[in-house]
Amino acid sequence: MVIFLYQLLIGLLLSGSIAFLAYLLNLLTLSGMIASILLGSLVIAMGPWYAIILIGLLFGTSAIISFLKQAFHKNEQSQIIEKGSQRDQQQVLANTLPAFFALLFYAVTKDIIFLIAFVSSLAGATADTWASEVGMLSAKPPRSILTLKPLLNGQSGAISLLGTAASIIGSFLVAASFFLFLSMSHGFQLPPWEFLLIPFLVGISGSVIDSFLGATIQALYRCVVCKQLTEKEVHHQQATNLVKGYQWANNDMINFLTGLLTVFLSLFLTIL
Ligand SMILES: [Zn+2]
């Protein structure tokens, strides 16, 4: 208990200063900063030491990619996207809540399958973020994961070669870091290879699942004024018309569902 409180205090200081910096750099909204501090502190208090580093990889690399895009003036945001790169509370929660619960189960049971599920889900979130951020730089229009027809840049359910390559690298980065950290905590003895392979493969699947849900159930609207397709419920101060998917299935909901499915997929593969 004393150790838990001690780690919680370190967590508050560490995630507090990083989240505050992210807030100052306009990477997080105020509510996003508060959610990050809460989640970050609990992760540091509950998890093995590298759990927070893996979460840092997800948010850190996403921030670096958007900074680089800004620096090279490649940050022409797609018209269609519901939100910008500034992460608010819902996005932080939607991306990491299922992983967070897997880590909570690990803290209580000490069963490694939950730790692997946590890493798998983070690998999926990283793969998906990298795929959409880098994929938008693709010169060719992306194609629908279902019909392979060309779609608008940034449209949910669209995939590109560049984005897919980015998702594979992103997933590998998280899975390989976990594998390295795990071996470090056991005196550099190599862990079983499944501990690398399952998070890596589930991570890639996470990006595929996200695109699939994006192409099928995610809400897509059309503006009544400019006739453009959009993920926003209001465009040009007018309520938009739903043309595809379900109203409840916004981007945050799709991210949350994807996170949940990656946790279950990882548990299924490790138990198998
Ligand atoms: Zn409009």
mmCIF file with all atom_site columns, N, CA and C and ligand atoms in Angstrom, residues 223-228 235-236, ligand 1:
data_model
loop_
_atom_site.group_PDB
_atom_site.id
_atom_site.type_symbol
_atom_site.label_atom_id
_atom_site.label_alt_id
_atom_site.label_comp_id
_atom_site.label_asym_id
_atom_site.label_entity_id
_atom_site.label_seq_id
_atom_site.pdbx_PDB_ins_code
_atom_site.Cartn_x
_atom_site.Cartn_y
_atom_site.Cartn_z
_atom_site.occupancy
_atom_site.B_iso_or_equiv
_atom_site.pdbx_formal_charge
_atom_site.auth_seq_id
_atom_site.auth_comp_id
_atom_site.auth_asym_id
_atom_site.auth_atom_id
_atom_site.pdbx_PDB_model_num
ATOM   1  N  N  . CYS A 1 223 ? -23.055 17.806 -45.801 1.00 0.00 ? 223 CYS A N  1
ATOM   2  C  CA . CYS A 1 223 ? -23.467 19.173 -45.454 1.00 0.00 ? 223 CYS A CA 1
ATOM   3  C  C  . CYS A 1 223 ? -24.597 19.604 -46.399 1.00 0.00 ? 223 CYS A C  1
ATOM   4  N  N  . VAL A 1 224 ? -25.637 20.238 -45.832 1.00 0.00 ? 224 VAL A N  1
ATOM   5  C  CA . VAL A 1 224 ? -26.760 20.663 -46.663 1.00 0.00 ? 224 VAL A CA 1
ATOM   6  C  C  . VAL A 1 224 ? -26.427 21.946 -47.431 1.00 0.00 ? 224 VAL A C  1
ATOM   7  N  N  . VAL A 1 225 ? -25.378 22.673 -46.965 1.00 0.00 ? 225 VAL A N  1
ATOM   8  C  CA . VAL A 1 225 ? -25.004 23.923 -47.625 1.00 0.00 ? 225 VAL A CA 1
ATOM   9  C  C  . VAL A 1 225 ? -23.991 23.678 -48.748 1.00 0.00 ? 225 VAL A C  1
ATOM   10 N  N  . CYS A 1 226 ? -22.805 23.086 -48.367 1.00 0.00 ? 226 CYS A N  1
ATOM   11 C  CA . CYS A 1 226 ? -21.734 22.953 -49.361 1.00 0.00 ? 226 CYS A CA 1
ATOM   12 C  C  . CYS A 1 226 ? -21.717 21.574 -50.025 1.00 0.00 ? 226 CYS A C  1
ATOM   13 N  N  . LYS A 1 227 ? -22.601 20.663 -49.585 1.00 0.00 ? 227 LYS A N  1
ATOM   14 C  CA . LYS A 1 227 ? -22.759 19.320 -50.167 1.00 0.00 ? 227 LYS A CA 1
ATOM   15 C  C  . LYS A 1 227 ? -21.547 18.408 -49.959 1.00 0.00 ? 227 LYS A C  1
ATOM   16 N  N  . GLN A 1 228 ? -20.595 18.871 -49.099 1.00 0.00 ? 228 GLN A N  1
ATOM   17 C  CA . GLN A 1 228 ? -19.413 18.053 -48.849 1.00 0.00 ? 228 GLN A CA 1
ATOM   18 C  C  . GLN A 1 228 ? -19.710 16.912 -47.886 1.00 0.00 ? 228 GLN A C  1
ATOM   19 N  N  . HIS A 1 235 ? -22.268 21.465 -40.027 1.00 0.00 ? 235 HIS A N  1
ATOM   20 C  CA . HIS A 1 235 ? -21.339 22.048 -41.004 1.00 0.00 ? 235 HIS A CA 1
ATOM   21 C  C  . HIS A 1 235 ? -21.998 23.298 -41.539 1.00 0.00 ? 235 HIS A C  1
ATOM   22 N  N  . HIS A 1 236 ? -21.228 24.365 -41.683 1.00 0.00 ? 236 HIS A N  1
ATOM   23 C  CA . HIS A 1 236 ? -21.797 25.650 -42.102 1.00 0.00 ? 236 HIS A CA 1
ATOM   24 C  C  . HIS A 1 236 ? -23.024 26.023 -41.264 1.00 0.00 ? 236 HIS A C  1
HETATM 25 ZN ZN . ZN  B 2 .   ? -20.625 22.731 -45.405 1.00 0.00 ? 1   ZN  B ZN 1
#
